[in-house]
Amino acid sequence: MYRLFVAIDLPGSVRVQLADLGRELDAVRLVPPDQLHLTLRFIGNADDECFQRIKDSLATVTSPPFTLALAGVGCFPSPRRPRVIWAGITPDERLALLQRAVEKAVAAAGIPPEERPFSPHITLARLKEAIPAGFLAFQSRHGGFSAEPFTVEEFLLYSSTLTAGGALHRREASYRLTG
């Protein structure tokens, strides 16, 4: 059984910036720098047959390479109850088009559509206990955060194994953007 998601990896320089940003947070579980990514679609559990359908269907996605930039910080579900702290993505229609194409490919493989709207972000940390004052101070200091733009040339299919120390991600397939 596989626990799958589709993502865009970040360049090393952006990961370093995000890791440095996250180190300022107290009482959180930071995402390891090598696992920082932009999720296009969380799929969930899939058996071998479904996994192969998903891999094949994602290979049909076409998109030209494009540039992304990170901007701002925020949290889910709300500043009064922060559970996930994230860095934002500057809105980009090309990212939205790629995400919709991925969603269609996953649906063609037999996976029910995602009901929540796409909210592009990079998860920096998770909190077991909501600490609103700590997050508000962090947001005040880093609300204007930005990272150097980078070119997206591929997206990836990952599997994720949950462990006591956090999730372990494994690259299952990569898909080049062309055109």
Coordinates of N, CA, C and O in Angstrom, one line a residue:
M1 N 0.9 -1.2 0.0 CA 0.0 0.0 0.0 C 0.9 1.2 0.0 O 1.9 1.3 0.7
Y2 N 0.5 2.2 -0.8 CA 1.2 3.5 -0.9 C 0.4 4.6 -0.3 O -0.8 4.6 -0.5
R3 N 1.0 5.6 0.3 CA 0.4 6.8 0.7 C 1.0 7.9 -0.1 O 2.2 8.2 0.0
L4 N 0.2 8.4 -1.1 CA 0.8 9.2 -2.2 C 0.4 10.7 -2.1 O -0.7 11.1 -1.6
F5 N 1.3 11.5 -2.7 CA 1.0 12.9 -3.0 C 1.8 13.4 -4.2 O 2.8 12.8 -4.5
V6 N 1.4 14.4 -4.8 CA 2.0 15.0 -6.0 C 2.6 16.4 -5.5 O 1.8 17.1 -4.9
A7 N 3.8 16.7 -5.9 CA 4.4 17.9 -5.3 C 5.4 18.5 -6.3 O 5.9 17.9 -7.3
I8 N 5.8 19.7 -6.0 CA 6.9 20.5 -6.6 C 8.0 20.6 -5.6 O 7.7 21.0 -4.5
D9 N 9.2 20.1 -5.9 CA 10.3 20.3 -5.0 C 10.8 21.7 -5.1 O 10.6 22.5 -6.1
L10 N 11.6 22.1 -4.1 CA 12.2 23.5 -4.0 C 13.7 23.4 -4.2 O 14.3 22.4 -3.8
P11 N 14.2 24.4 -4.8 CA 15.7 24.5 -4.9 C 16.3 24.5 -3.5 O 15.7 25.0 -2.5
G12 N 17.6 24.1 -3.4 CA 18.3 24.1 -2.1 C 18.4 25.4 -1.5 O 18.2 25.5 -0.2
S13 N 18.6 26.5 -2.2 CA 18.7 27.8 -1.6 C 17.4 28.3 -1.0 O 17.5 28.9 0.1
V14 N 16.3 27.9 -1.6 CA 15.0 28.2 -1.0 C 14.8 27.4 0.3 O 14.3 27.9 1.3
R15 N 15.1 26.2 0.2 CA 15.0 25.3 1.4 C 15.8 25.9 2.6 O 15.3 25.8 3.7
V16 N 17.0 26.4 2.3 CA 17.8 26.9 3.4 C 17.2 28.2 4.0 O 17.1 28.3 5.2
Q17 N 16.6 29.0 3.1 CA 15.9 30.2 3.6 C 14.7 29.8 4.5 O 14.5 30.4 5.6
L18 N 14.0 28.8 4.0 CA 12.8 28.4 4.8 C 13.2 27.7 6.1 O 12.5 27.9 7.1
A19 N 14.2 26.9 6.1 CA 14.7 26.3 7.3 C 15.2 27.3 8.3 O 14.9 27.2 9.5
D20 N 15.9 28.4 7.8 CA 16.3 29.4 8.7 C 15.1 30.2 9.3 O 15.1 30.5 10.5
L21 N 14.1 30.4 8.5 CA 12.9 31.1 9.0 C 12.2 30.2 10.1 O 11.8 30.7 11.1
G22 N 12.1 28.9 9.8 CA 11.4 28.0 10.8 C 12.1 27.9 12.1 O 11.5 27.7 13.1
R23 N 13.5 28.1 12.1 CA 14.2 28.0 13.4 C 13.8 29.0 14.4 O 14.1 28.8 15.6
E24 N 13.2 30.1 14.0 CA 12.7 31.1 14.9 C 11.5 30.7 15.7 O 11.1 31.4 16.6
L25 N 10.9 29.6 15.3 CA 9.6 29.2 15.9 C 9.9 28.3 17.2 O 10.8 27.4 17.1
D26 N 9.2 28.5 18.2 CA 9.3 27.7 19.4 C 8.2 26.7 19.6 O 7.1 27.0 19.1
A27 N 8.4 25.6 20.2 CA 7.4 24.6 20.6 C 6.6 24.1 19.3 O 5.4 24.0 19.3
V28 N 7.4 23.9 18.3 CA 6.8 23.3 17.0 C 7.6 22.1 16.5 O 8.7 21.9 17.0
R29 N 7.0 21.4 15.6 CA 7.7 20.3 15.0 C 8.0 20.8 13.5 O 7.1 20.9 12.7
L30 N 9.3 21.1 13.3 CA 9.7 21.7 12.0 C 9.7 20.6 11.0 O 10.1 19.4 11.2
V31 N 9.3 20.9 9.7 CA 9.5 20.0 8.6 C 11.0 20.0 8.3 O 11.6 21.1 8.1
P32 N 11.6 18.9 8.2 CA 13.0 18.8 7.8 C 13.2 19.5 6.4 O 12.4 19.4 5.5
P33 N 14.3 20.2 6.3 CA 14.6 21.0 5.1 C 14.5 20.1 3.8 O 14.0 20.6 2.8
D34 N 15.0 18.9 3.9 CA 15.0 18.0 2.7 C 13.5 17.6 2.3 O 13.3 17.0 1.3
Q35 N 12.6 17.8 3.2 CA 11.2 17.5 2.9 C 10.3 18.6 2.6 O 9.1 18.5 2.4
L36 N 10.8 19.8 2.5 CA 10.0 21.0 2.2 C 9.6 20.9 0.7 O 10.4 20.7 -0.1
H37 N 8.3 21.1 0.4 CA 7.8 21.0 -0.9 C 6.5 21.7 -1.0 O 5.9 22.1 0.0
L38 N 6.0 21.9 -2.2 CA 4.7 22.5 -2.5 C 3.8 21.3 -3.0 O 4.0 20.8 -4.1
T39 N 2.8 21.0 -2.2 CA 1.9 19.9 -2.6 C 0.9 20.4 -3.6 O 0.2 21.4 -3.4
L40 N 0.8 19.7 -4.7 CA -0.2 20.0 -5.7 C -1.5 19.2 -5.5 O -2.6 19.6 -5.8
R41 N -1.3 17.9 -5.0 CA -2.5 17.1 -4.7 C -2.1 16.0 -3.7 O -1.2 15.2 -4.0
F42 N -2.7 15.9 -2.6 CA -2.6 14.8 -1.7 C -3.5 13.7 -2.1 O -4.7 14.0 -2.4
I43 N -3.1 12.5 -2.3 CA -3.9 11.5 -2.9 C -4.4 10.5 -1.8 O -5.5 10.1 -1.7
G44 N -3.4 10.1 -0.9 CA -3.8 9.2 0.1 C -3.4 7.8 -0.3 O -2.5 7.6 -1.1
N45 N -4.1 6.8 0.3 CA -3.7 5.4 0.1 C -4.0 4.8 -1.2 O -5.1 5.1 -1.7
A46 N -3.1 4.0 -1.8 CA -3.4 3.4 -3.1 C -2.7 2.0 -3.1 O -1.5 1.9 -2.6
D47 N -3.4 1.0 -3.6 CA -2.7 -0.3 -3.8 C -1.8 -0.3 -5.0 O -1.8 0.7 -5.7
D48 N -1.2 -1.4 -5.3 CA -0.3 -1.4 -6.5 C -0.9 -1.1 -7.8 O -0.3 -0.3 -8.6
E49 N -2.1 -1.6 -8.0 CA -2.8 -1.3 -9.3 C -3.2 0.1 -9.4 O -2.9 0.8 -10.5
C50 N -3.7 0.7 -8.4 CA -4.1 2.1 -8.4 C -2.8 3.0 -8.5 O -2.8 4.0 -9.2
F51 N -1.8 2.6 -7.8 CA -0.5 3.3 -7.9 C 0.0 3.4 -9.4 O 0.4 4.5 -9.9
Q52 N -0.1 2.3 -10.1 CA 0.3 2.3 -11.5 C -0.6 3.2 -12.4 O -0.1 3.9 -13.2
R53 N -1.9 3.1 -12.1 CA -2.8 4.0 -12.9 C -2.5 5.4 -12.7 O -2.5 6.2 -13.6
I54 N -2.2 5.8 -11.4 CA -1.9 7.2 -11.1 C -0.6 7.6 -11.8 O -0.5 8.7 -12.4
K55 N 0.5 6.8 -11.7 CA 1.8 7.1 -12.4 C 1.6 7.3 -13.9 O 2.1 8.2 -14.4
D56 N 0.8 6.4 -14.5 CA 0.6 6.5 -15.9 C -0.2 7.7 -16.3 O 0.1 8.4 -17.3
S57 N -1.2 8.0 -15.5 CA -2.1 9.2 -15.8 C -1.4 10.5 -15.6 O -1.5 11.4 -16.4
L58 N -0.5 10.6 -14.6 CA 0.3 11.8 -14.4 C 1.2 12.0 -15.6 O 1.6 13.2 -15.9
A59 N 1.7 11.0 -16.2 CA 2.6 11.1 -17.4 C 1.9 11.9 -18.6 O 2.6 12.3 -19.5
T60 N 0.6 12.0 -18.5 CA -0.1 12.7 -19.6 C -0.2 14.2 -19.4 O -0.7 14.9 -20.3
V61 N 0.1 14.6 -18.2 CA 0.0 16.1 -17.9 C 1.1 16.8 -18.7 O 2.3 16.5 -18.7
T62 N 0.6 17.9 -19.3 CA 1.5 18.8 -20.0 C 1.5 20.2 -19.5 O 0.4 20.7 -19.2
S63 N 2.6 20.8 -19.4 CA 2.7 22.2 -18.9 C 4.1 22.7 -19.3 O 5.1 22.0 -19.2
P64 N 4.2 24.0 -19.7 CA 5.5 24.5 -19.9 C 6.2 24.8 -18.5 O 5.4 25.0 -17.5
P65 N 7.5 24.9 -18.4 CA 8.1 25.3 -17.2 C 7.7 26.8 -16.9 O 7.3 27.5 -17.8
F66 N 7.7 27.1 -15.6 CA 7.3 28.5 -15.2 C 8.1 28.8 -13.9 O 8.7 28.0 -13.3
T67 N 8.0 30.1 -13.6 CA 8.7 30.6 -12.4 C 7.7 30.8 -11.2 O 6.6 31.3 -11.4
L68 N 8.2 30.5 -10.0 CA 7.4 30.7 -8.8 C 8.2 31.5 -7.8 O 9.4 31.5 -7.9
A69 N 7.5 32.2 -7.0 CA 8.1 33.0 -5.9 C 7.3 32.8 -4.6 O 6.1 32.6 -4.6
L70 N 8.1 32.7 -3.5 CA 7.4 32.6 -2.2 C 7.2 34.0 -1.6 O 8.1 34.9 -1.8
A71 N 6.1 34.2 -0.9 CA 5.9 35.5 -0.3 C 5.0 35.3 0.9 O 3.9 34.6 0.8
G72 N 5.4 35.9 2.0 CA 4.5 35.9 3.2 C 4.6 34.6 4.0 O 5.1 33.6 3.6
V73 N 4.0 34.7 5.2 CA 3.8 33.5 6.1 C 2.4 33.5 6.6 O 1.7 34.6 6.6
G74 N 1.9 32.4 7.0 CA 0.5 32.3 7.6 C 0.4 31.0 8.3 O 1.4 30.3 8.6
C75 N -0.9 30.7 8.6 CA -1.1 29.5 9.4 C -2.5 28.9 9.0 O -3.4 29.6 8.5
F76 N -2.7 27.7 9.4 CA -4.0 27.0 9.3 C -4.3 26.5 10.7 O -3.4 26.1 11.4
P77 N -5.5 26.5 11.2 CA -6.7 27.0 10.5 C -6.9 28.5 10.7 O -7.6 29.1 9.9
S78 N -6.4 29.1 11.8 CA -6.6 30.5 12.0 C -5.5 31.0 13.0 O -4.9 30.2 13.7
P79 N -5.2 32.3 13.0 CA -4.2 32.8 13.9 C -4.5 32.6 15.4 O -3.6 32.6 16.2
R80 N -5.8 32.4 15.7 CA -6.2 32.1 17.1 C -5.9 30.7 17.5 O -5.8 30.4 18.6
R81 N -5.8 29.8 16.4 CA -5.6 28.4 16.7 C -4.6 27.8 15.7 O -4.9 26.9 14.9
P82 N -3.4 28.4 15.6 CA -2.4 27.9 14.6 C -2.0 26.4 14.9 O -1.6 26.1 16.0
R83 N -2.1 25.6 13.9 CA -1.7 24.2 13.9 C -0.6 23.9 12.9 O 0.2 23.0 13.1
V84 N -0.7 24.6 11.8 CA 0.3 24.5 10.7 C 0.8 25.9 10.3 O -0.1 26.8 10.1
I85 N 2.1 26.1 10.3 CA 2.6 27.4 9.9 C 3.3 27.2 8.5 O 4.0 26.2 8.3
W86 N 3.0 28.1 7.6 CA 3.4 28.0 6.3 C 4.0 29.2 5.7 O 3.8 30.3 6.2
A87 N 4.7 29.1 4.6 CA 5.2 30.2 3.7 C 4.3 30.1 2.5 O 4.0 29.1 2.0
G88 N 3.9 31.3 2.1 CA 3.0 31.4 1.0 C 3.6 31.5 -0.4 O 4.9 31.6 -0.5
I89 N 2.8 31.3 -1.4 CA 3.3 31.4 -2.8 C 2.6 32.6 -3.5 O 1.4 32.8 -3.3
T90 N 3.4 33.4 -4.2 CA 2.8 34.5 -5.0 C 1.8 33.9 -6.0 O 2.2 32.9 -6.7
P91 N 0.6 34.4 -6.1 CA -0.4 33.8 -7.0 C 0.2 33.7 -8.4 O 0.8 34.7 -8.9
D92 N -0.1 32.6 -9.1 CA 0.5 32.4 -10.4 C -0.5 31.5 -11.2 O -0.8 30.4 -10.8
E93 N -1.0 32.0 -12.3 CA -2.0 31.3 -13.1 C -1.4 30.0 -13.7 O -2.1 28.9 -13.8
R94 N -0.1 30.0 -14.0 CA 0.5 28.7 -14.5 C 0.6 27.6 -13.5 O 0.4 26.5 -13.8
L95 N 0.8 28.0 -12.2 CA 0.7 27.0 -11.1 C -0.7 26.5 -11.0 O -0.9 25.3 -10.9
A96 N -1.7 27.4 -11.1 CA -3.1 26.9 -11.0 C -3.4 26.0 -12.1 O -4.1 25.0 -11.9
L97 N -3.0 26.3 -13.3 CA -3.2 25.4 -14.5 C -2.6 24.0 -14.3 O -3.2 23.0 -14.6
L98 N -1.3 24.0 -13.8 CA -0.7 22.7 -13.6 C -1.4 21.9 -12.5 O -1.7 20.7 -12.7
Q99 N -1.8 22.6 -11.4 CA -2.6 21.9 -10.4 C -3.9 21.3 -10.9 O -4.2 20.2 -10.6
R100 N -4.6 22.1 -11.7 CA -5.8 21.5 -12.3 C -5.6 20.3 -13.2 O -6.3 19.4 -13.2
A101 N -4.5 20.4 -14.0 CA -4.1 19.3 -14.9 C -3.8 18.0 -14.0 O -4.2 16.9 -14.4
V102 N -3.1 18.2 -12.9 CA -2.7 17.1 -12.0 C -4.0 16.6 -11.5 O -4.2 15.3 -11.4
E103 N -4.9 17.4 -11.0 CA -6.2 17.0 -10.5 C -7.0 16.1 -11.5 O -7.5 15.1 -11.1
K104 N -7.0 16.6 -12.7 CA -7.7 15.8 -13.8 C -7.1 14.5 -14.0 O -7.8 13.5 -14.2
A105 N -5.8 14.4 -14.0 CA -5.0 13.2 -14.2 C -5.3 12.2 -13.1 O -5.5 11.0 -13.3
V106 N -5.3 12.7 -11.8 CA -5.6 11.8 -10.7 C -7.0 11.3 -10.7 O -7.3 10.1 -10.5
A107 N -8.0 12.2 -11.1 CA -9.4 11.8 -11.3 C -9.5 10.7 -12.3 O -10.2 9.7 -12.2
A108 N -8.7 10.8 -13.4 CA -8.8 9.9 -14.5 C -8.3 8.5 -14.1 O -8.6 7.5 -14.7
A109 N -7.4 8.5 -13.0 CA -6.9 7.3 -12.5 C -7.9 6.6 -11.5 O -7.6 5.6 -10.9
G110 N -9.0 7.3 -11.3 CA -10.1 6.7 -10.4 C -10.1 7.3 -9.0 O -10.8 6.7 -8.1
I111 N -9.4 8.3 -8.7 CA -9.3 8.9 -7.4 C -10.4 10.0 -7.3 O -10.5 10.9 -8.2
P112 N -11.3 10.0 -6.3 CA -12.3 11.0 -6.1 C -11.7 12.4 -6.1 O -10.5 12.6 -5.6
P113 N -12.3 13.4 -6.6 CA -11.8 14.8 -6.7 C -11.6 15.4 -5.3 O -12.3 15.0 -4.3
E114 N -10.6 16.2 -5.1 CA -10.4 17.0 -3.9 C -11.5 18.0 -3.7 O -11.8 18.7 -4.7
E115 N -12.1 18.0 -2.5 CA -13.2 18.9 -2.3 C -12.8 20.3 -1.8 O -13.5 21.3 -2.0
R116 N -11.6 20.3 -1.2 CA -11.1 21.6 -0.7 C -10.4 22.4 -1.9 O -9.8 21.8 -2.7
P117 N -10.6 23.7 -1.9 CA -9.9 24.5 -2.9 C -8.4 24.4 -2.7 O -7.9 24.3 -1.6
F118 N -7.6 24.5 -3.8 CA -6.2 24.5 -3.8 C -5.7 25.8 -3.1 O -6.1 26.9 -3.5
S119 N -4.8 25.6 -2.1 CA -4.3 26.7 -1.4 C -2.8 26.5 -1.3 O -2.2 25.9 -0.4
P120 N -2.1 27.0 -2.3 CA -0.6 26.7 -2.4 C 0.2 27.3 -1.3 O 0.0 28.5 -1.0
H121 N 1.0 26.5 -0.7 CA 1.8 26.9 0.5 C 2.9 25.9 0.7 O 2.8 24.8 0.2
I122 N 3.9 26.3 1.5 CA 5.0 25.3 1.9 C 4.8 25.2 3.4 O 5.0 26.2 4.2
T123 N 4.5 24.0 3.9 CA 4.4 23.8 5.4 C 5.8 23.9 6.0 O 6.7 23.1 5.6
L124 N 5.9 24.8 7.0 CA 7.2 24.9 7.7 C 7.2 24.1 9.0 O 8.3 23.6 9.4
A125 N 6.1 24.1 9.7 CA 6.0 23.5 11.0 C 4.6 23.1 11.4 O 3.6 23.7 10.8
R126 N 4.5 22.2 12.3 CA 3.2 21.8 12.9 C 3.3 22.0 14.4 O 4.3 21.8 15.0
L127 N 2.2 22.4 14.9 CA 2.1 22.6 16.4 C 1.1 21.6 17.0 O 0.1 21.3 16.5
K128 N 1.6 21.0 18.1 CA 0.7 20.1 18.9 C -0.3 21.0 19.7 O -1.5 20.6 19.8
E129 N 0.1 22.0 20.2 CA -0.7 22.9 21.0 C -0.7 24.3 20.3 O 0.3 24.8 19.9
A130 N -1.9 24.9 20.2 CA -2.0 26.2 19.5 C -1.3 27.2 20.5 O -1.6 27.3 21.7
I131 N -0.4 28.0 19.9 CA 0.3 29.1 20.6 C 0.1 30.4 19.8 O 1.0 30.8 19.1
P132 N -1.1 31.0 20.0 CA -1.4 32.2 19.1 C -0.4 33.3 19.3 O 0.0 33.9 18.3
A133 N 0.0 33.6 20.5 CA 0.9 34.8 20.7 C 2.2 34.6 20.0 O 2.8 35.5 19.3
G134 N 2.8 33.3 20.1 CA 4.0 33.0 19.4 C 3.9 33.1 17.9 O 4.8 33.7 17.2
F135 N 2.8 32.7 17.3 CA 2.6 32.8 15.9 C 2.4 34.2 15.5 O 3.0 34.7 14.5
L136 N 1.6 35.0 16.2 CA 1.4 36.4 15.9 C 2.7 37.2 15.9 O 2.9 38.0 15.0
A137 N 3.6 36.9 16.8 CA 4.9 37.6 16.8 C 5.7 37.2 15.6 O 6.3 38.0 15.0
F138 N 5.7 35.9 15.3 CA 6.4 35.4 14.1 C 5.9 36.0 12.9 O 6.6 36.5 12.0
Q139 N 4.5 36.1 12.7 CA 3.9 36.7 11.5 C 4.2 38.2 11.4 O 4.5 38.7 10.4
S140 N 4.3 38.8 12.6 CA 4.6 40.3 12.6 C 6.0 40.5 12.0 O 6.3 41.4 11.3
R141 N 6.9 39.6 12.5 CA 8.3 39.8 12.0 C 8.6 39.4 10.6 O 9.4 39.9 9.9
H142 N 7.8 38.4 10.1 CA 8.1 37.8 8.8 C 6.9 37.9 7.8 O 7.0 37.2 6.8
G143 N 5.9 38.7 8.0 CA 4.8 38.8 7.1 C 5.3 39.2 5.7 O 4.6 38.8 4.7
G144 N 6.4 39.9 5.6 CA 6.9 40.4 4.3 C 7.9 39.4 3.8 O 8.6 39.8 2.8
F145 N 8.0 38.2 4.3 CA 9.0 37.2 3.8 C 8.9 37.0 2.3 O 7.8 37.0 1.7
S146 N 10.0 36.9 1.6 CA 10.0 36.5 0.2 C 11.3 35.8 0.0 O 12.3 35.9 0.7
A147 N 11.3 34.9 -1.0 CA 12.5 34.2 -1.5 C 12.7 34.4 -2.9 O 11.7 34.8 -3.7
E148 N 13.9 34.3 -3.4 CA 14.2 34.5 -4.8 C 13.4 33.6 -5.7 O 13.2 32.4 -5.4
P149 N 12.8 34.1 -6.8 CA 12.0 33.2 -7.7 C 12.8 32.1 -8.2 O 14.0 32.2 -8.3
F150 N 12.1 31.0 -8.5 CA 12.8 29.8 -9.0 C 12.0 29.2 -10.2 O 10.7 29.4 -10.2
T151 N 12.6 28.5 -11.1 CA 11.9 27.9 -12.2 C 11.5 26.5 -11.8 O 12.3 25.7 -11.3
V152 N 10.2 26.2 -12.1 CA 9.7 24.9 -11.9 C 9.8 24.1 -13.2 O 9.2 24.6 -14.3
E153 N 10.6 23.0 -13.2 CA 10.8 22.3 -14.5 C 10.3 20.9 -14.4 O 10.3 20.1 -15.4
E154 N 9.7 20.5 -13.2 CA 9.2 19.2 -13.1 C 8.2 19.1 -11.9 O 8.3 20.0 -11.0
F155 N 7.4 18.1 -11.8 CA 6.6 17.8 -10.6 C 6.9 16.3 -10.3 O 7.3 15.6 -11.2
L156 N 6.5 15.9 -9.1 CA 6.9 14.6 -8.7 C 5.7 13.9 -8.0 O 4.9 14.5 -7.4
L157 N 5.8 12.5 -8.1 CA 4.9 11.7 -7.3 C 5.7 11.1 -6.2 O 6.8 10.5 -6.4
Y158 N 5.2 11.4 -5.0 CA 5.9 10.9 -3.8 C 5.0 9.9 -3.0 O 3.8 10.0 -3.0
S159 N 5.7 9.0 -2.3 CA 5.0 8.2 -1.3 C 5.5 8.7 0.0 O 6.6 9.2 0.2
S160 N 4.7 8.5 1.0 CA 5.0 9.0 2.4 C 4.7 7.9 3.4 O 3.6 7.3 3.4
T161 N 5.7 7.6 4.2 CA 5.5 6.7 5.3 C 5.5 7.4 6.6 O 6.4 8.2 6.9
L162 N 4.4 7.2 7.4 CA 4.3 7.9 8.7 C 5.1 7.1 9.7 O 5.0 5.9 9.9
T163 N 5.9 7.8 10.5 CA 6.7 7.2 11.6 C 6.5 8.1 12.8 O 6.0 9.2 12.8
A164 N 7.0 7.6 14.0 CA 6.9 8.4 15.2 C 7.7 9.7 15.1 O 7.3 10.7 15.7
G165 N 8.7 9.7 14.3 CA 9.6 10.9 14.1 C 9.1 11.8 13.0 O 9.7 12.8 12.7
G166 N 7.9 11.5 12.4 CA 7.4 12.3 11.3 C 7.4 11.5 10.0 O 7.8 10.3 10.0
A167 N 6.9 12.1 9.0 CA 6.7 11.4 7.7 C 8.1 11.3 7.0 O 8.9 12.2 7.0
L168 N 8.3 10.2 6.3 CA 9.4 9.9 5.4 C 8.9 9.9 4.0 O 8.0 9.1 3.7
H169 N 9.5 10.8 3.1 CA 9.0 10.9 1.7 C 10.0 10.1 0.8 O 11.2 10.2 1.0
R170 N 9.4 9.5 -0.2 CA 10.2 8.8 -1.2 C 9.7 9.1 -2.6 O 8.5 9.0 -2.9
R171 N 10.6 9.6 -3.4 CA 10.3 9.9 -4.8 C 10.0 8.7 -5.6 O 10.8 7.8 -5.7
E172 N 8.7 8.6 -6.1 CA 8.3 7.4 -6.9 C 8.4 7.7 -8.4 O 8.7 6.8 -9.2
A173 N 8.2 8.9 -8.9 CA 8.3 9.2 -10.3 C 8.4 10.7 -10.4 O 8.0 11.5 -9.6
S174 N 9.1 11.1 -11.5 CA 9.2 12.6 -11.8 C 8.7 12.8 -13.2 O 8.8 11.9 -14.1
Y175 N 8.1 14.0 -13.4 CA 7.5 14.4 -14.7 C 8.0 15.7 -15.1 O 7.8 16.7 -14.5
R176 N 8.7 15.7 -16.3 CA 9.3 17.0 -16.8 C 8.2 17.9 -17.4 O 7.3 17.4 -18.0
L177 N 8.4 19.2 -17.2 CA 7.5 20.1 -17.8 C 8.2 20.5 -19.1 O 9.4 20.9 -19.1
T178 N 7.4 20.5 -20.2 CA 8.0 20.8 -21.5 C 7.0 21.7 -22.3 O 5.8 21.7 -22.0
G179 N 7.5 22.4 -23.3 CA 6.6 23.1 -24.2 C 6.5 24.5 -24.0 O 6.9 25.1 -23.0

